[in-house]
Short mmCIF file of C-alpha atoms in Angstrom, two decimals:
data_model
loop_
_atom_site.label_atom_id
_atom_site.label_comp_id
_atom_site.label_asym_id
_atom_site.label_seq_id
_atom_site.Cartn_x
_atom_site.Cartn_y
_atom_site.Cartn_z
CA UNK A 21 23.51 -72.35 -42.51
CA UNK A 22 22.90 -69.44 -44.82
CA UNK A 23 19.63 -67.58 -44.25
CA UNK A 24 19.07 -64.38 -46.18
CA UNK A 25 16.34 -61.75 -45.99
CA UNK A 26 16.11 -60.05 -49.35
CA UNK A 27 15.61 -56.36 -50.11
CA UNK A 28 12.65 -54.06 -49.53
CA UNK A 29 11.48 -54.44 -53.10
CA UNK A 30 10.86 -57.59 -55.03
CA UNK A 31 9.42 -58.63 -58.37
CA UNK A 32 6.34 -60.82 -58.15
CA UNK A 33 4.36 -61.96 -61.21
CA UNK A 34 5.61 -59.00 -63.21
CA UNK A 35 4.73 -56.47 -60.50
CA UNK A 36 7.29 -54.55 -58.47
CA UNK A 37 5.94 -54.16 -54.96
CA UNK A 38 7.13 -52.68 -51.68
CA UNK A 39 7.94 -55.16 -48.94
CA UNK A 40 7.88 -54.21 -45.26
CA UNK A 41 10.76 -55.40 -43.13
CA UNK A 42 9.78 -55.85 -39.50
CA UNK A 43 12.21 -56.51 -36.63
CA UNK A 44 12.35 -60.21 -35.79
CA UNK A 45 15.16 -60.39 -33.23
CA UNK A 46 13.14 -62.32 -30.71
CA UNK A 47 12.01 -64.71 -33.41
CA UNK A 48 15.55 -65.27 -34.66
CA UNK A 49 16.86 -65.94 -31.17
CA UNK A 50 14.21 -68.58 -30.61
CA UNK A 51 13.84 -70.17 -34.02
CA UNK A 52 16.91 -69.72 -36.22
CA UNK A 53 19.40 -71.99 -34.44
CA UNK A 54 20.72 -75.02 -36.32
CA UNK A 55 23.71 -77.34 -36.22
CA UNK A 56 25.59 -75.83 -39.16
CA UNK A 57 28.30 -78.48 -39.23
CA UNK A 58 25.93 -81.42 -39.62
CA UNK A 59 23.88 -79.59 -42.23
CA UNK A 60 26.86 -78.68 -44.41
CA UNK A 61 28.20 -82.24 -44.49
CA UNK A 62 25.12 -83.25 -46.47
CA UNK A 63 26.02 -80.91 -49.33
CA UNK A 64 28.45 -83.35 -50.98
CA UNK A 65 25.99 -84.53 -53.61
CA UNK A 66 28.03 -83.74 -56.70
CA UNK A 67 25.19 -81.56 -58.04
CA UNK A 68 25.48 -77.82 -58.63
CA UNK A 69 23.35 -75.66 -56.37
CA UNK A 70 20.08 -74.46 -57.87
CA UNK A 71 17.64 -71.80 -56.78
CA UNK A 72 13.91 -72.52 -56.60
CA UNK A 73 11.72 -69.43 -56.15
CA UNK A 74 8.14 -69.86 -55.01
CA UNK A 75 6.49 -67.24 -57.21
CA UNK A 76 8.14 -68.59 -60.37
CA UNK A 77 7.06 -72.13 -59.56
CA UNK A 78 3.55 -70.87 -58.79
CA UNK A 79 3.18 -69.22 -62.19
CA UNK A 80 4.54 -72.34 -63.84
CA UNK A 81 2.01 -74.58 -62.09
CA UNK A 82 -0.92 -72.29 -62.81
CA UNK A 83 -0.59 -72.52 -66.59
CA UNK A 84 -3.90 -73.84 -67.96
CA UNK A 85 -2.10 -75.31 -70.96
CA UNK A 86 0.79 -76.66 -68.88
CA UNK A 87 3.06 -74.25 -70.73
CA UNK A 88 3.09 -76.35 -73.89
CA UNK A 89 2.93 -73.31 -76.13
CA UNK A 90 5.45 -70.98 -77.78
CA UNK A 91 7.31 -68.61 -75.51
CA UNK A 92 6.46 -64.92 -76.07
CA UNK A 93 9.16 -62.98 -77.83
CA UNK A 94 11.50 -60.92 -75.67
CA UNK A 95 9.99 -57.73 -77.07
CA UNK A 96 6.48 -58.67 -75.98
CA UNK A 97 5.26 -58.04 -72.46
CA UNK A 98 2.38 -60.38 -71.54
CA UNK A 99 -0.71 -58.53 -70.32
CA UNK A 100 -1.46 -58.77 -66.63
CA UNK A 101 -4.45 -60.97 -65.90
CA UNK A 102 -7.14 -59.82 -63.54
CA UNK A 103 -5.86 -62.36 -60.99
CA UNK A 104 -2.44 -60.69 -60.93
CA UNK A 105 -3.99 -57.26 -60.44
CA UNK A 106 -6.27 -58.45 -57.65
CA UNK A 107 -3.44 -60.37 -55.95
CA UNK A 108 -1.39 -57.17 -56.03
CA UNK A 109 -4.17 -55.27 -54.25
CA UNK A 110 -4.85 -58.04 -51.72
CA UNK A 111 -1.17 -58.44 -50.87
CA UNK A 112 -0.69 -54.71 -50.30
CA UNK A 113 -3.86 -54.51 -48.21
CA UNK A 114 -2.82 -57.42 -45.97
CA UNK A 115 0.70 -56.04 -45.67
CA UNK A 116 -0.55 -52.60 -44.60
CA UNK A 117 -3.26 -53.93 -42.29
CA UNK A 118 -1.02 -56.25 -40.27
CA UNK A 119 1.80 -53.70 -40.07
CA UNK A 120 -0.53 -51.48 -38.00
CA UNK A 121 -0.65 -51.76 -34.21
CA UNK A 122 -3.23 -54.41 -33.14
CA UNK A 123 -5.32 -51.89 -31.20
CA UNK A 124 -5.54 -49.59 -34.21
CA UNK A 125 -6.39 -52.46 -36.58
CA UNK A 126 -9.72 -52.88 -34.82
CA UNK A 127 -10.77 -49.43 -36.04
CA UNK A 128 -9.78 -49.92 -39.70
CA UNK A 129 -12.27 -51.59 -42.08
CA UNK A 130 -10.35 -53.73 -44.55
CA UNK A 131 -12.42 -52.43 -47.49
CA UNK A 132 -10.92 -48.98 -47.04
CA UNK A 133 -7.43 -50.43 -47.07
CA UNK A 134 -8.14 -52.60 -50.11
CA UNK A 135 -9.57 -49.64 -52.00
CA UNK A 136 -6.19 -47.91 -51.98
CA UNK A 137 -4.66 -50.53 -54.29
CA UNK A 138 -7.72 -51.90 -56.06
CA UNK A 139 -7.60 -51.67 -59.90
CA UNK A 140 -9.26 -48.47 -61.09
CA UNK A 141 -10.11 -49.94 -64.49
CA UNK A 142 -11.85 -53.13 -65.51
CA UNK A 143 -9.12 -54.07 -67.99
CA UNK A 144 -8.39 -57.79 -67.86
CA UNK A 145 -11.66 -58.70 -66.14
CA UNK A 146 -14.30 -60.71 -67.98
CA UNK A 147 -16.81 -57.88 -67.65
CA UNK A 148 -17.79 -54.94 -65.47
CA UNK A 149 -20.04 -57.29 -63.48
CA UNK A 150 -17.12 -59.66 -62.95
CA UNK A 151 -14.99 -56.74 -61.73
CA UNK A 152 -17.51 -55.84 -59.04
CA UNK A 153 -18.26 -59.46 -58.08
CA UNK A 154 -14.58 -60.13 -57.46
CA UNK A 155 -14.17 -56.92 -55.48
CA UNK A 156 -17.12 -57.66 -53.17
CA UNK A 157 -15.91 -61.22 -52.69
CA UNK A 158 -12.42 -60.06 -51.73
CA UNK A 159 -13.85 -57.62 -49.17
CA UNK A 160 -16.14 -60.26 -47.65
CA UNK A 161 -13.48 -62.98 -47.40
CA UNK A 162 -10.74 -60.69 -46.13
CA UNK A 163 -13.10 -59.40 -43.45
CA UNK A 164 -13.86 -62.97 -42.36
CA UNK A 165 -10.19 -63.97 -42.29
CA UNK A 166 -9.24 -60.90 -40.26
CA UNK A 167 -12.00 -61.62 -37.78
CA UNK A 168 -10.76 -65.21 -37.44
CA UNK A 169 -7.23 -63.93 -36.76
CA UNK A 170 -8.27 -61.32 -34.22
CA UNK A 171 -6.30 -63.07 -31.46
CA UNK A 172 -3.04 -62.78 -33.43
CA UNK A 173 -1.06 -59.73 -32.36
CA UNK A 174 2.06 -58.96 -34.42
CA UNK A 175 3.46 -61.09 -37.23
CA UNK A 176 7.09 -62.14 -36.89
CA UNK A 177 7.46 -62.02 -40.68
CA UNK A 178 5.29 -59.85 -42.93
CA UNK A 179 5.74 -59.90 -46.72
CA UNK A 180 9.43 -60.63 -46.71
CA UNK A 181 11.41 -62.67 -49.19
CA UNK A 182 13.67 -65.20 -47.45
CA UNK A 183 16.28 -67.52 -48.88
CA UNK A 184 18.01 -70.55 -47.37
CA UNK A 185 20.14 -73.51 -48.38
CA UNK A 186 18.88 -77.08 -48.53
CA UNK A 187 22.19 -78.96 -48.35
CA UNK A 188 20.71 -82.45 -48.72
CA UNK A 189 19.15 -81.40 -52.04
CA UNK A 190 22.07 -79.21 -53.19
CA UNK A 191 19.70 -76.34 -53.83
CA UNK A 192 18.51 -73.02 -52.43
CA UNK A 193 14.92 -72.10 -51.65
CA UNK A 194 13.45 -68.61 -51.87
CA UNK A 195 9.99 -67.92 -50.46
CA UNK A 196 7.95 -64.75 -50.09
CA UNK A 197 6.31 -65.18 -46.69
CA UNK A 198 3.10 -63.16 -46.60
CA UNK A 199 2.30 -63.51 -42.90
CA UNK A 200 4.05 -65.66 -40.30
CA UNK A 201 3.00 -65.70 -36.66
CA UNK A 202 4.08 -67.26 -33.39
CA UNK A 203 0.80 -67.41 -31.46
CA UNK A 204 0.90 -67.17 -27.71
CA UNK A 205 1.81 -70.50 -26.18
CA UNK A 206 3.18 -71.92 -29.44
CA UNK A 207 6.80 -72.95 -29.92
CA UNK A 208 6.20 -73.36 -33.66
CA UNK A 209 5.15 -71.03 -36.43
CA UNK A 210 1.81 -70.37 -38.08
CA UNK A 211 2.40 -69.61 -41.78
CA UNK A 212 -0.40 -67.95 -43.76
CA UNK A 213 -0.81 -67.41 -47.48
CA UNK A 214 -3.58 -65.40 -49.18
CA UNK A 215 -4.45 -66.58 -52.69
CA UNK A 216 -7.06 -64.95 -54.90
CA UNK A 217 -7.90 -68.13 -56.82
CA UNK A 218 -7.51 -71.68 -55.53
CA UNK A 219 -5.16 -73.97 -57.42
CA UNK A 220 -4.49 -77.45 -56.01
CA UNK A 221 -1.02 -77.63 -57.56
CA UNK A 222 0.02 -74.30 -56.07
CA UNK A 223 -1.36 -75.24 -52.64
CA UNK A 224 0.59 -78.50 -52.67
CA UNK A 225 3.82 -76.85 -53.83
CA UNK A 226 3.56 -74.12 -51.18
CA UNK A 227 3.00 -76.65 -48.41
CA UNK A 228 6.07 -78.64 -49.46
CA UNK A 229 8.31 -75.60 -49.89
CA UNK A 230 7.35 -74.07 -46.53
CA UNK A 231 7.84 -77.36 -44.68
CA UNK A 232 11.34 -77.87 -46.07
CA UNK A 233 12.29 -74.19 -45.69
CA UNK A 234 11.29 -74.02 -42.02
CA UNK A 235 13.02 -77.29 -41.24
CA UNK A 236 16.27 -76.27 -42.90
CA UNK A 237 16.30 -72.61 -41.83
CA UNK A 238 14.70 -72.69 -38.37
CA UNK A 239 15.24 -76.28 -37.25
CA UNK A 240 11.51 -76.88 -36.75
CA UNK A 241 8.55 -77.67 -38.93
CA UNK A 242 5.79 -75.04 -38.86
CA UNK A 243 3.02 -75.89 -36.47
CA UNK A 244 0.41 -75.09 -39.10
CA UNK A 245 0.17 -73.80 -42.66
CA UNK A 246 -3.02 -71.93 -43.54
CA UNK A 247 -3.91 -71.02 -47.10
CA UNK A 248 -6.83 -68.67 -47.74
CA UNK A 249 -8.41 -69.14 -51.18
CA UNK A 250 -10.45 -65.96 -51.24
CA UNK A 251 -12.57 -66.27 -54.36
CA UNK A 252 -13.77 -69.73 -53.32
CA UNK A 253 -14.13 -68.80 -49.66
CA UNK A 254 -11.91 -71.71 -48.56
CA UNK A 255 -9.31 -72.01 -45.83
CA UNK A 256 -6.97 -74.98 -46.16
CA UNK A 257 -4.96 -76.07 -43.15
CA UNK A 258 -2.00 -78.42 -43.09
CA UNK A 259 -0.10 -79.63 -40.05
CA UNK A 260 3.32 -80.95 -41.15
CA UNK A 261 4.96 -83.94 -39.48
CA UNK A 262 8.09 -86.02 -39.89
CA UNK A 263 6.38 -88.31 -42.39
CA UNK A 264 5.10 -85.41 -44.49
CA UNK A 265 8.57 -83.80 -44.35
CA UNK A 266 10.07 -86.74 -46.24
CA UNK A 267 7.36 -86.41 -48.85
CA UNK A 268 8.09 -82.68 -49.12
CA UNK A 269 11.79 -83.44 -49.63
CA UNK A 270 10.89 -85.92 -52.37
CA UNK A 271 8.67 -83.34 -54.05
CA UNK A 272 11.41 -80.69 -54.12
CA UNK A 273 13.94 -83.25 -55.36
CA UNK A 274 11.56 -84.02 -58.20
CA UNK A 275 11.21 -80.35 -59.09
CA UNK A 276 14.97 -79.87 -58.87
CA UNK A 277 15.66 -82.76 -61.20
CA UNK A 278 13.00 -81.55 -63.64
CA UNK A 279 14.66 -78.18 -64.12
CA UNK A 280 17.85 -77.57 -66.12
CA UNK A 281 21.16 -77.24 -64.33
CA UNK A 282 22.69 -73.75 -64.33
CA UNK A 283 25.27 -74.56 -67.00
CA UNK A 284 22.58 -75.95 -69.29
CA UNK A 285 20.76 -72.66 -69.78
CA UNK A 286 21.77 -69.16 -70.73
CA UNK A 287 18.53 -67.69 -69.39
CA UNK A 288 16.80 -67.67 -66.02
CA UNK A 289 13.44 -68.10 -67.73
CA UNK A 290 11.74 -71.45 -67.92
CA UNK A 291 11.45 -72.72 -71.49
CA UNK A 292 8.35 -74.48 -72.77
CA UNK A 293 10.26 -77.76 -72.65
CA UNK A 294 11.31 -77.20 -69.03
CA UNK A 295 7.77 -76.37 -67.95
CA UNK A 296 6.32 -79.36 -69.73
CA UNK A 297 8.90 -81.62 -68.06
CA UNK A 298 8.00 -80.35 -64.59
CA UNK A 299 4.31 -81.05 -65.10
CA UNK A 300 4.94 -84.51 -66.52
CA UNK A 301 7.21 -85.44 -63.62
CA UNK A 302 4.80 -84.08 -61.01
CA UNK A 303 1.93 -86.05 -62.55
CA UNK A 304 4.02 -89.23 -62.58
CA UNK A 305 5.23 -88.69 -59.02
CA UNK A 306 1.68 -87.99 -57.81
CA UNK A 307 0.35 -91.13 -59.53
CA UNK A 308 3.05 -93.31 -57.99
CA UNK A 309 2.32 -91.94 -54.53
CA UNK A 310 -1.45 -91.82 -54.90
CA UNK A 311 -1.97 -94.10 -51.90
CA UNK A 312 -0.11 -91.75 -49.54
CA UNK A 313 -2.39 -89.90 -47.13
CA UNK A 314 -2.25 -86.24 -46.22
CA UNK A 315 -3.48 -84.47 -43.12
CA UNK A 316 -5.33 -81.71 -44.93
CA UNK A 317 -8.13 -79.99 -43.07
CA UNK A 318 -10.53 -77.98 -45.24
#
């Protein structure tokens, strides 16, 4: 089984950001053991391996026009939206805050940490009022989430990009884990994601990707996935199980089959046709499985 932690810097939504690498020896010893032989025998699918990266899929799914529009020319650099700029600040603030010793964290107000990376200009926001409304909302919701997580000591993974094989799907998964914990008394992981703006498609995709990743890489499903949607003040919880794992596998197989094979494209960028195909297939798959129940807790 091939599990890779990527470098200290990564590109996310057009932004190059520092990534802290924390020691996880204890975590690896407990969680990263798999039967490599049995996993590799499932790779004989006849399909070339493909890489699915969470942040690329997220941007694809967030398109309000489902990407049915001309691709920008290679010379043009699309302007960063206010959501990207705020996500950048939130991610850095969370990364810094949880990298500090738990006893010291109690003395650090999150608004002071957030201020360090908050956009200095209102470019990209709807208005000056919108700029300040979003800022105050981020401070309030981050403060509430930190208070709710006060019993969590040190994350086992903090803003690291991980990659693993999924032999049964003949593909590789890459996920940027924002905060992963192993609470006291748990033998499973608590995976947290902080989103500025809620998007049902992104929430669903993240839940499926994390479930499959943890199963393939660590040999266990996460005990809980928590997604904080800060602007809406929502916390979405999902507790994966064996039944939901099969559905997650089906979802990733659908995404895999909706994207071009490596030899079919000369570029790593999604084309408008590729993006449209993914949305059409996801809609069809969701309609066919509309009677399936989920264990979402909101």
